[in-house]
Amino acid sequence: MYQFSGKLKTFSLALIIIGLIGTVFSFYNGSQKTIEDAKQVIAASHSSGHGESHGAAAVHAEGDGEGEHASEIEAHAADEHGDSHSEENGTKSYSSKEEHNVAGSHEAVEGHTEKHTNENQSVEEEHSVSDVQEHEEHVLHQLQNRPWSAFYVALFFSLGITLLVLAFYAIQRVAQVGWSVVILRVMEAISANLLPTSILMILLLAASVMHMNHLFPWMADGTVDPASENYDAIVDGKSWWMNSTGFMVRSILYLVAWNVYRFFIRKSSIKEDTANDGNKTYKKNFNASVIFLFIFMITESMMSWDWIMGLDPHWFSTLFGWYVLSTLLVSALTVIAFFTIYLREQGAIPGINDSHIHDLAKFMFGFSVFWTYLWFSQFMLIWYADIPEETTYFVMRFTEYKLPFLGMVVMNFVFPILLLLNSDFKSKPWFVVIGGVVILAGHYIDVFIMIMPSTVGAQWFFGIPELSALCFFIGLLIYTTLNAFSKANAIPKGNPFLKESEHFHYYNIEHTGEGSADH
Amino acid sequence: MSHYEASIREPLVLGDKSYHDITEDIAKPIEGAANKNWYIAFYISLAAMLWGFGCIFYTVGTGIGVWGLNKNIGWAWDITNFVWWVGIGHAGTLISAVLLLFRQKWRMAINRSAEAMTIFAVFQAGLFPIIHMGRPWNAYWVLPLPNQFGSLWVNFNSPLLWDVFAISTYLSVSLVFWWTGLLPDFAMIRDRAVKPFQKKIYALLSFGWSGRAKDWQRFEEVSLVLAGLATPLVLSVHTIVSMDFATSINPGWHSTIFPPYFVAGAIFSGFAMVQTLLGIMRKVTNLEDYITRMHVEYMNMVIILTGGIVAVAYGTEFFIAWYTGSPYENYTYLSVGAATGPYAWAFWSLITFNILIPQLLWIKKFRRSFIITFIISIAINIGMWFERFDIIAIVLSKGHLPSTWWRFEPTFVDVGIFIGTIGFFFVLFLLYARTFPVIAQAEVKTILKSSGEFYKKRRAQGIPTKPAIIATDSSAINGRSDNNLNG
């Protein structure tokens, strides 16, 4: 049985506490933000070449005072942040003049923005005051969102990794995989993180529904009320899906379904060790895993529509669910490899050899390429067709998040390709760790770019809120995993494929530091 | 690690086979004479093929107007058939490459025929991009060749050009992969041949394979590298095919899920076609001991999996079409408009054949039944044809402008060419089955002792399956002498 080392326990608890302190501080700091801060941010961005970051410097040069604001709306129209602005404005002009049928007029948005901008010039005096106020309020919401988003990014990443570890584990069972049996317990242990992250997720989503933050624009008051200033015809059109009750019910259903499987399989897997019932328990676990994968395939897509795509209620992409899946899957495999390597170093799992590491690294490599494939497919198809209602998503990310957006592709694709292509490298633990750190960082950035542009827009930074949340969830993951690992036998003794796994030897791997008598 | 194989794994080679038995079984169809049934099947296929060629000549000679296309629906049966055939071709590479990477031993009995199927299916697919051209004699203009028009170049932005590169690369790599695997098997036929002519032919085909240790080592490495290359290739080829649609701005075509969804559909339909072909083949060539119930069941599991992925994609398409809030999405191939419009029959065929019928395979009894598998596999082939037809025709029939709404009616030429390609496919496949070793005997021999029924039984009873080795040199035991490089 593995003994959770005291040092590491202290370390993980320290991470959790530091993370908590930082997070509490960030929330306190965020909630203190006032409209004055927003005005300062706006003023600062104006004086420091606002146009530069929005890629429309030329437009700015023309403007003075209020004219500048009009051109700013135009400049903003290119990005997401401005997108919501101009649509808010646009919606108002529809409802006041009743010229247009609003429903489904997505494609008109860009045209209307221009039109509105022109209108704006003529009715400058009336509009500008309310527009400026609205803009300030918007920036204020972004500033207040920051600690929430920082926490949400880390939370979703951590929950997603744990979930995908569980899914990968279920796949190992369903596919009757021979090589991975000795690391099944590692995967089980990591999945212990699912319960605490699920609870935090429910709390966070409930907080959003209760208007404690502005993460989900469609939750704002009055988005489905035609009489309201906030009325959003597009959101109203999908209120059958985008309503707080349905959202919470669905979210709870996903989380309960996943946790039920995790609870059952952990218990039953330990039972398998001593069952000795002619593989009856084993078969039961097989069937449970099939059912879980079936449910997982459906709930995973829906979860990504609800929790991530819903942050941009006007944007949609059919591939999105699988794209989220791929980013979480690579990260999950990397986390499995990390814990496997650590526990092997500790001598906690006797059966593991270089071939197991090699196989894990192959998965990390293969699914890194798969992630790139899906990332590129989504990006390229939207870029190619260039339909305004979809393109805003990437324009925003490309203008405001250029470095992380492009850096992520390097970290998630170029780096693993170069590092993990070589067969010898893949069986060297320290090499896999280097590759894995970059992969994990890259996919954190991926989740960051999925969430941040919609919630904090241009007000993003990687500082105390982000770092604290990350510390908290890393500490939590280490603690829950190793704690769970110390609670059960390190080797699933009752698994019928155990012998295959213990003697697993991929043919061209030179095993180091172990006797070769059993190969 | 053959002797560590879990006892609950089912045997992959039935009966008490020796290496020699495997050789005999696989060489038999090549060395014997064809029977009457083969000739009947061959002549029917040949007739269909000739009829199809007639239709192609008629089209090229008269003009594309002999097809049922109109000015709004410019693609229909031609591209439907193209995508259908390319999709079928994908299972072959999947079986030989992806299953190799995942160390699935059961692939060994089916990979040869699946790859043959790939190549013959890609032949059929390759016809359509040429013959659906208005001026097929200018087809070579798609190649970026230096020329007398001031080096007039192609535009690399079109997915139709990417198709050219994708399909031609796919065909060449598949062909090389297939042929490399054939070398030891051709050598086996060559060494057994008694007629000088036959010996000469197989000597040419086998490139002087002599099976030395170094050759085998290289052979394994090449197979692994090619499998590693063929896997992204197989994904990218059908991705590029999907981009013919997805890069456009037609509602119903412009969808980011198309790349992985088309690939999943290709594997789904490809495995269905493998089931159809092998269901017959195992019977007529007496290879029931190699293509067992277990193989059929595994393939059915892949069909359920990929069918499930396709079904999730359908659900996603349906949901997001609504979620966009765009009224144009009401006429896409998976929408309320499609379910109730003039093509409702095509929509419901798709749902029935692709989603509903394959669910029967969840029942163990059905997925282990040869007859039911055969019937379901044909249903899937029909369903996947409808999927492509629906994507193409339903979307084109109701575009952005109501004044361009039109319908498509195929002519006998459309149908004739499709029948022709089916005939051509079977002509090639029937000839292949008589002249090529339809099972990779060299590979099957590597799993005989780990996964053969006889050996598994003996291990279970505790009877040693190989004579004890007196250890004098530890490397003789620990070295790579196990002859089993596939886990």
CSV table of N, CA and C in Angstrom, one decimal, chain A residues 242-357:
chain,number,residue,atom,x,y,z
A,242,MET,N,-31.4,28.4,-23.3
A,242,MET,CA,-30.7,29.3,-22.4
A,242,MET,C,-31.6,29.9,-21.4
A,243,ASN,N,-31.9,29.1,-20.4
A,243,ASN,CA,-32.7,29.7,-19.3
A,243,ASN,C,-32.1,29.1,-18.0
A,244,SER,N,-32.1,29.9,-17.0
A,244,SER,CA,-31.4,29.5,-15.8
A,244,SER,C,-31.8,28.1,-15.2
A,245,THR,N,-33.1,27.9,-15.2
A,245,THR,CA,-33.5,26.6,-14.6
A,245,THR,C,-33.0,25.4,-15.4
A,246,GLY,N,-33.2,25.5,-16.7
A,246,GLY,CA,-32.7,24.4,-17.6
A,246,GLY,C,-31.2,24.2,-17.4
A,247,PHE,N,-30.5,25.3,-17.4
A,247,PHE,CA,-29.1,25.3,-17.3
A,247,PHE,C,-28.6,24.6,-16.0
A,248,MET,N,-29.2,25.0,-14.9
A,248,MET,CA,-28.8,24.4,-13.7
A,248,MET,C,-29.2,22.9,-13.6
A,249,VAL,N,-30.4,22.6,-14.1
A,249,VAL,CA,-30.8,21.2,-14.1
A,249,VAL,C,-29.9,20.3,-14.9
A,250,ARG,N,-29.6,20.8,-16.1
A,250,ARG,CA,-28.7,20.1,-16.9
A,250,ARG,C,-27.3,19.9,-16.3
A,251,SER,N,-26.8,21.0,-15.8
A,251,SER,CA,-25.4,21.0,-15.2
A,251,SER,C,-25.4,19.9,-14.1
A,252,ILE,N,-26.4,20.0,-13.2
A,252,ILE,CA,-26.4,19.0,-12.1
A,252,ILE,C,-26.5,17.6,-12.6
A,253,LEU,N,-27.3,17.4,-13.7
A,253,LEU,CA,-27.5,16.1,-14.2
A,253,LEU,C,-26.2,15.5,-14.7
A,254,TYR,N,-25.4,16.4,-15.5
A,254,TYR,CA,-24.1,15.9,-16.0
A,254,TYR,C,-23.2,15.5,-14.8
A,255,LEU,N,-23.1,16.4,-13.9
A,255,LEU,CA,-22.2,16.1,-12.8
A,255,LEU,C,-22.6,14.9,-11.9
A,256,VAL,N,-23.9,14.8,-11.7
A,256,VAL,CA,-24.3,13.6,-11.0
A,256,VAL,C,-24.0,12.3,-11.7
A,257,ALA,N,-24.3,12.3,-13.0
A,257,ALA,CA,-24.1,11.1,-13.8
A,257,ALA,C,-22.6,10.7,-13.8
A,258,TRP,N,-21.7,11.7,-13.9
A,258,TRP,CA,-20.3,11.3,-13.9
A,258,TRP,C,-19.9,10.8,-12.5
A,259,ASN,N,-20.4,11.5,-11.5
A,259,ASN,CA,-20.0,11.1,-10.2
A,259,ASN,C,-20.5,9.8,-9.7
A,260,VAL,N,-21.7,9.5,-10.2
A,260,VAL,CA,-22.3,8.2,-9.9
A,260,VAL,C,-21.4,7.1,-10.5
A,261,TYR,N,-21.0,7.2,-11.7
A,261,TYR,CA,-20.1,6.2,-12.3
A,261,TYR,C,-18.8,6.1,-11.5
A,262,ARG,N,-18.2,7.3,-11.2
A,262,ARG,CA,-16.9,7.3,-10.5
A,262,ARG,C,-17.1,6.6,-9.2
A,263,PHE,N,-18.2,6.9,-8.5
A,263,PHE,CA,-18.4,6.2,-7.2
A,263,PHE,C,-18.6,4.7,-7.3
A,264,PHE,N,-19.4,4.3,-8.3
A,264,PHE,CA,-19.6,2.9,-8.4
A,264,PHE,C,-18.4,2.2,-8.8
A,265,ILE,N,-17.7,2.7,-9.8
A,265,ILE,CA,-16.5,1.9,-10.4
A,265,ILE,C,-15.4,1.8,-9.4
A,266,ARG,N,-15.2,2.9,-8.6
A,266,ARG,CA,-14.1,2.8,-7.6
A,266,ARG,C,-14.4,1.7,-6.6
A,267,LYS,N,-15.7,1.7,-6.2
A,267,LYS,CA,-16.0,0.7,-5.2
A,267,LYS,C,-15.9,-0.7,-5.8
A,268,SER,N,-16.5,-0.8,-6.9
A,268,SER,CA,-16.5,-2.2,-7.6
A,268,SER,C,-15.2,-2.6,-8.0
A,269,SER,N,-14.3,-1.7,-8.4
A,269,SER,CA,-13.0,-2.0,-8.8
A,269,SER,C,-12.2,-2.6,-7.6
A,270,ILE,N,-12.4,-2.0,-6.5
A,270,ILE,CA,-11.7,-2.5,-5.3
A,270,ILE,C,-12.2,-3.9,-4.9
A,271,LYS,N,-13.5,-4.0,-5.1
A,271,LYS,CA,-14.1,-5.3,-4.9
A,271,LYS,C,-13.6,-6.4,-5.8
A,272,GLU,N,-13.3,-6.0,-7.0
A,272,GLU,CA,-12.7,-6.9,-8.0
A,272,GLU,C,-11.4,-7.6,-7.5
A,273,ASP,N,-10.7,-6.9,-6.7
A,273,ASP,CA,-9.4,-7.4,-6.3
A,273,ASP,C,-9.6,-8.8,-5.5
A,274,THR,N,-10.6,-8.8,-4.8
A,274,THR,CA,-10.8,-10.0,-3.9
A,274,THR,C,-12.0,-10.8,-4.3
A,275,ALA,N,-12.7,-10.4,-5.4
A,275,ALA,CA,-14.0,-11.0,-5.7
A,275,ALA,C,-13.8,-12.5,-6.0
A,276,ASN,N,-12.9,-12.9,-6.9
A,276,ASN,CA,-12.7,-14.3,-7.2
A,276,ASN,C,-14.0,-15.0,-7.6
A,277,ASP,N,-14.8,-14.4,-8.4
A,277,ASP,CA,-16.1,-14.9,-8.8
A,277,ASP,C,-16.2,-15.2,-10.3
A,278,GLY,N,-15.1,-15.7,-10.8
A,278,GLY,CA,-15.1,-16.0,-12.3
A,278,GLY,C,-15.4,-14.8,-13.1
A,279,ASN,N,-14.8,-13.7,-12.8
A,279,ASN,CA,-14.9,-12.4,-13.6
A,279,ASN,C,-16.3,-11.8,-13.6
A,280,LYS,N,-17.1,-12.2,-12.7
A,280,LYS,CA,-18.4,-11.6,-12.7
A,280,LYS,C,-18.4,-10.1,-12.4
A,281,THR,N,-17.6,-9.7,-11.3
A,281,THR,CA,-17.4,-8.3,-11.0
A,281,THR,C,-16.8,-7.6,-12.2
A,282,TYR,N,-15.8,-8.2,-12.7
A,282,TYR,CA,-15.1,-7.6,-13.9
A,282,TYR,C,-16.1,-7.3,-15.0
A,283,LYS,N,-17.0,-8.2,-15.3
A,283,LYS,CA,-18.0,-8.0,-16.4
A,283,LYS,C,-19.0,-6.9,-16.0
A,284,LYS,N,-19.3,-6.9,-14.8
A,284,LYS,CA,-20.2,-5.8,-14.3
A,284,LYS,C,-19.6,-4.4,-14.5
A,285,ASN,N,-18.3,-4.4,-14.2
A,285,ASN,CA,-17.6,-3.1,-14.4
A,285,ASN,C,-17.4,-2.8,-15.9
A,286,PHE,N,-17.3,-3.8,-16.7
A,286,PHE,CA,-17.2,-3.6,-18.1
A,286,PHE,C,-18.5,-2.9,-18.6
A,287,ASN,N,-19.6,-3.5,-18.2
A,287,ASN,CA,-20.9,-3.0,-18.6
A,287,ASN,C,-21.2,-1.6,-18.1
A,288,ALA,N,-20.8,-1.4,-16.9
A,288,ALA,CA,-21.0,0.0,-16.3
A,288,ALA,C,-20.2,1.0,-17.1
A,289,SER,N,-19.0,0.6,-17.6
A,289,SER,CA,-18.1,1.5,-18.3
A,289,SER,C,-18.7,1.8,-19.7
A,290,VAL,N,-19.3,0.8,-20.3
A,290,VAL,CA,-20.0,1.0,-21.6
A,290,VAL,C,-21.1,2.0,-21.5
A,291,ILE,N,-21.9,1.8,-20.4
A,291,ILE,CA,-23.0,2.8,-20.2
A,291,ILE,C,-22.5,4.2,-19.9
A,292,PHE,N,-21.4,4.2,-19.1
A,292,PHE,CA,-20.8,5.6,-18.8
A,292,PHE,C,-20.4,6.2,-20.1
A,293,LEU,N,-19.6,5.5,-20.9
A,293,LEU,CA,-19.1,6.1,-22.2
A,293,LEU,C,-20.2,6.6,-23.1
A,294,PHE,N,-21.3,5.9,-23.1
A,294,PHE,CA,-22.4,6.3,-23.9
A,294,PHE,C,-23.0,7.6,-23.4
A,295,ILE,N,-23.2,7.7,-22.1
A,295,ILE,CA,-23.7,8.9,-21.5
A,295,ILE,C,-22.7,10.0,-21.6
A,296,PHE,N,-21.4,9.7,-21.4
A,296,PHE,CA,-20.4,10.7,-21.5
A,296,PHE,C,-20.3,11.4,-22.8
A,297,MET,N,-20.4,10.5,-23.9
A,297,MET,CA,-20.3,11.1,-25.2
A,297,MET,C,-21.4,12.2,-25.5
A,298,ILE,N,-22.6,12.0,-24.9
A,298,ILE,CA,-23.6,13.0,-25.1
A,298,ILE,C,-23.5,14.1,-24.2
A,299,THR,N,-23.2,13.8,-22.9
A,299,THR,CA,-23.2,14.9,-21.9
A,299,THR,C,-21.9,15.8,-22.1
A,300,GLU,N,-20.9,15.3,-22.6
A,300,GLU,CA,-19.7,16.1,-22.8
A,300,GLU,C,-19.9,17.2,-23.8
A,301,SER,N,-20.6,16.9,-24.9
A,301,SER,CA,-20.9,17.9,-25.9
A,301,SER,C,-21.8,19.0,-25.2
A,302,MET,N,-22.9,18.5,-24.6
A,302,MET,CA,-23.8,19.4,-24.0
A,302,MET,C,-23.2,20.3,-22.9
A,303,MET,N,-22.3,19.7,-22.1
A,303,MET,CA,-21.6,20.4,-21.1
A,303,MET,C,-20.8,21.6,-21.7
A,304,SER,N,-20.1,21.3,-22.8
A,304,SER,CA,-19.3,22.3,-23.4
A,304,SER,C,-20.2,23.4,-24.0
A,305,TRP,N,-21.4,23.1,-24.5
A,305,TRP,CA,-22.3,24.1,-25.0
A,305,TRP,C,-22.7,25.0,-23.9
A,306,ASP,N,-23.1,24.4,-22.8
A,306,ASP,CA,-23.6,25.1,-21.6
A,306,ASP,C,-22.5,26.0,-21.0
A,307,TRP,N,-21.4,25.3,-20.6
A,307,TRP,CA,-20.5,26.0,-19.8
A,307,TRP,C,-19.5,26.9,-20.5
A,308,ILE,N,-19.2,26.6,-21.7
A,308,ILE,CA,-18.2,27.4,-22.4
A,308,ILE,C,-18.8,28.1,-23.6
A,309,MET,N,-19.5,27.4,-24.5
A,309,MET,CA,-20.1,28.1,-25.6
A,309,MET,C,-21.1,29.2,-25.2
A,310,GLY,N,-21.8,28.9,-24.1
A,310,GLY,CA,-22.8,29.8,-23.6
A,310,GLY,C,-22.2,31.1,-23.1
A,311,LEU,N,-20.9,31.2,-22.9
A,311,LEU,CA,-20.3,32.4,-22.5
A,311,LEU,C,-20.4,33.5,-23.7
A,312,ASP,N,-20.5,33.0,-24.9
A,312,ASP,CA,-20.7,33.8,-26.1
A,312,ASP,C,-22.0,33.4,-26.7
A,313,PRO,N,-23.1,34.0,-26.1
A,313,PRO,CA,-24.4,33.4,-26.5
A,313,PRO,C,-24.7,33.7,-28.0
A,314,HIS,N,-24.0,34.6,-28.7
A,314,HIS,CA,-24.3,34.8,-30.1
A,314,HIS,C,-23.5,33.9,-31.0
A,315,TRP,N,-22.5,33.2,-30.4
A,315,TRP,CA,-21.6,32.5,-31.3
A,315,TRP,C,-21.9,31.0,-31.2
A,316,PHE,N,-21.6,30.3,-32.2
A,316,PHE,CA,-21.8,28.8,-32.2
A,316,PHE,C,-20.9,28.1,-33.2
A,317,SER,N,-20.6,26.9,-32.8
A,317,SER,CA,-19.7,26.1,-33.7
A,317,SER,C,-20.1,24.6,-33.4
A,318,THR,N,-20.4,23.9,-34.5
A,318,THR,CA,-20.8,22.5,-34.3
A,318,THR,C,-19.7,21.6,-33.7
A,319,LEU,N,-18.4,22.0,-34.1
A,319,LEU,CA,-17.3,21.1,-33.6
A,319,LEU,C,-17.0,21.4,-32.2
A,320,PHE,N,-17.5,22.4,-31.6
A,320,PHE,CA,-17.0,22.9,-30.3
A,320,PHE,C,-16.9,21.8,-29.2
A,321,GLY,N,-17.9,21.0,-29.1
A,321,GLY,CA,-17.9,20.0,-28.0
A,321,GLY,C,-16.7,19.0,-28.1
A,322,TRP,N,-16.4,18.6,-29.3
A,322,TRP,CA,-15.3,17.7,-29.5
A,322,TRP,C,-14.0,18.4,-29.4
A,323,TYR,N,-14.0,19.6,-29.7
A,323,TYR,CA,-12.7,20.4,-29.6
A,323,TYR,C,-12.4,20.5,-28.1
A,324,VAL,N,-13.4,20.8,-27.3
A,324,VAL,CA,-13.2,20.9,-25.8
A,324,VAL,C,-12.7,19.5,-25.3
A,325,LEU,N,-13.3,18.5,-25.9
A,325,LEU,CA,-13.0,17.1,-25.5
A,325,LEU,C,-11.5,16.8,-25.8
A,326,SER,N,-11.0,17.2,-27.0
A,326,SER,CA,-9.7,16.9,-27.3
A,326,SER,C,-8.7,17.6,-26.4
A,327,THR,N,-9.0,18.9,-26.1
A,327,THR,CA,-8.0,19.6,-25.3
A,327,THR,C,-7.9,19.0,-23.9
A,328,LEU,N,-9.1,18.6,-23.4
A,328,LEU,CA,-9.1,18.0,-22.0
A,328,LEU,C,-8.5,16.6,-22.0
A,329,LEU,N,-8.7,15.9,-23.2
A,329,LEU,CA,-8.1,14.5,-23.2
A,329,LEU,C,-6.6,14.5,-23.2
A,330,VAL,N,-6.0,15.4,-24.0
A,330,VAL,CA,-4.5,15.5,-24.0
A,330,VAL,C,-4.0,15.8,-22.6
A,331,SER,N,-4.7,16.8,-21.9
A,331,SER,CA,-4.3,17.2,-20.6
A,331,SER,C,-4.4,16.0,-19.6
A,332,ALA,N,-5.5,15.3,-19.8
A,332,ALA,CA,-5.8,14.2,-18.9
A,332,ALA,C,-4.7,13.1,-19.0
A,333,LEU,N,-4.3,12.8,-20.3
A,333,LEU,CA,-3.3,11.8,-20.5
A,333,LEU,C,-1.9,12.3,-19.9
A,334,THR,N,-1.7,13.6,-20.0
A,334,THR,CA,-0.4,14.1,-19.4
A,334,THR,C,-0.4,14.0,-17.9
A,335,VAL,N,-1.6,14.3,-17.3
A,335,VAL,CA,-1.7,14.2,-15.9
A,335,VAL,C,-1.5,12.7,-15.4
A,336,ILE,N,-2.1,11.8,-16.2
A,336,ILE,CA,-1.9,10.4,-15.9
A,336,ILE,C,-0.4,10.0,-15.9
A,337,ALA,N,0.3,10.5,-17.0
A,337,ALA,CA,1.7,10.2,-17.1
A,337,ALA,C,2.5,10.8,-16.0
A,338,PHE,N,2.1,12.0,-15.5
A,338,PHE,CA,2.9,12.6,-14.4
A,338,PHE,C,2.8,11.8,-13.2
A,339,PHE,N,1.5,11.5,-12.8
A,339,PHE,CA,1.4,10.7,-11.6
A,339,PHE,C,2.0,9.3,-11.7
A,340,THR,N,1.9,8.7,-12.9
A,340,THR,CA,2.5,7.4,-13.0
A,340,THR,C,4.0,7.5,-12.8
A,341,ILE,N,4.6,8.5,-13.4
A,341,ILE,CA,6.1,8.7,-13.3
A,341,ILE,C,6.4,8.9,-11.9
A,342,TYR,N,5.7,9.8,-11.2
A,342,TYR,CA,6.0,10.1,-9.8
A,342,TYR,C,5.9,8.8,-8.9
A,343,LEU,N,4.8,8.2,-9.1
A,343,LEU,CA,4.6,7.0,-8.2
A,343,LEU,C,5.5,5.9,-8.5
A,344,ARG,N,6.0,5.8,-9.8
A,344,ARG,CA,7.0,4.8,-10.1
A,344,ARG,C,8.3,5.1,-9.4
A,345,GLU,N,8.6,6.4,-9.5
A,345,GLU,CA,9.9,6.9,-8.8
A,345,GLU,C,9.8,6.5,-7.3
A,346,GLN,N,8.6,6.6,-6.8
A,346,GLN,CA,8.5,6.3,-5.3
A,346,GLN,C,8.5,4.8,-5.1
A,347,GLY,N,8.5,4.1,-6.1
A,347,GLY,CA,8.4,2.6,-6.0
A,347,GLY,C,7.0,2.1,-5.5
A,348,ALA,N,6.0,3.0,-5.8
A,348,ALA,CA,4.7,2.6,-5.3
A,348,ALA,C,4.0,1.6,-6.2
A,349,ILE,N,4.4,1.6,-7.4
A,349,ILE,CA,3.7,0.6,-8.3
A,349,ILE,C,4.7,-0.3,-8.9
A,350,PRO,N,4.8,-1.6,-8.5
A,350,PRO,CA,5.8,-2.4,-8.9
A,350,PRO,C,5.9,-2.8,-10.4
A,351,GLY,N,4.7,-2.9,-11.0
A,351,GLY,CA,4.7,-3.5,-12.4
A,351,GLY,C,5.1,-2.5,-13.5
A,352,ILE,N,5.3,-1.3,-13.2
A,352,ILE,CA,5.5,-0.3,-14.3
A,352,ILE,C,6.9,-0.3,-14.9
A,353,ASN,N,7.0,-0.3,-16.2
A,353,ASN,CA,8.3,-0.2,-16.8
A,353,ASN,C,8.3,0.8,-17.9
A,354,ASP,N,9.4,1.0,-18.6
A,354,ASP,CA,9.5,2.0,-19.6
A,354,ASP,C,8.5,1.9,-20.7
A,355,SER,N,8.1,0.7,-21.0
A,355,SER,CA,7.1,0.5,-22.0
A,355,SER,C,5.8,1.2,-21.7
A,356,HIS,N,5.4,1.2,-20.5
A,356,HIS,CA,4.1,1.8,-20.1
A,356,HIS,C,4.3,3.3,-20.3
A,357,ILE,N,5.4,3.9,-19.9
A,357,ILE,CA,5.6,5.3,-20.1
A,357,ILE,C,5.6,5.6,-21.6
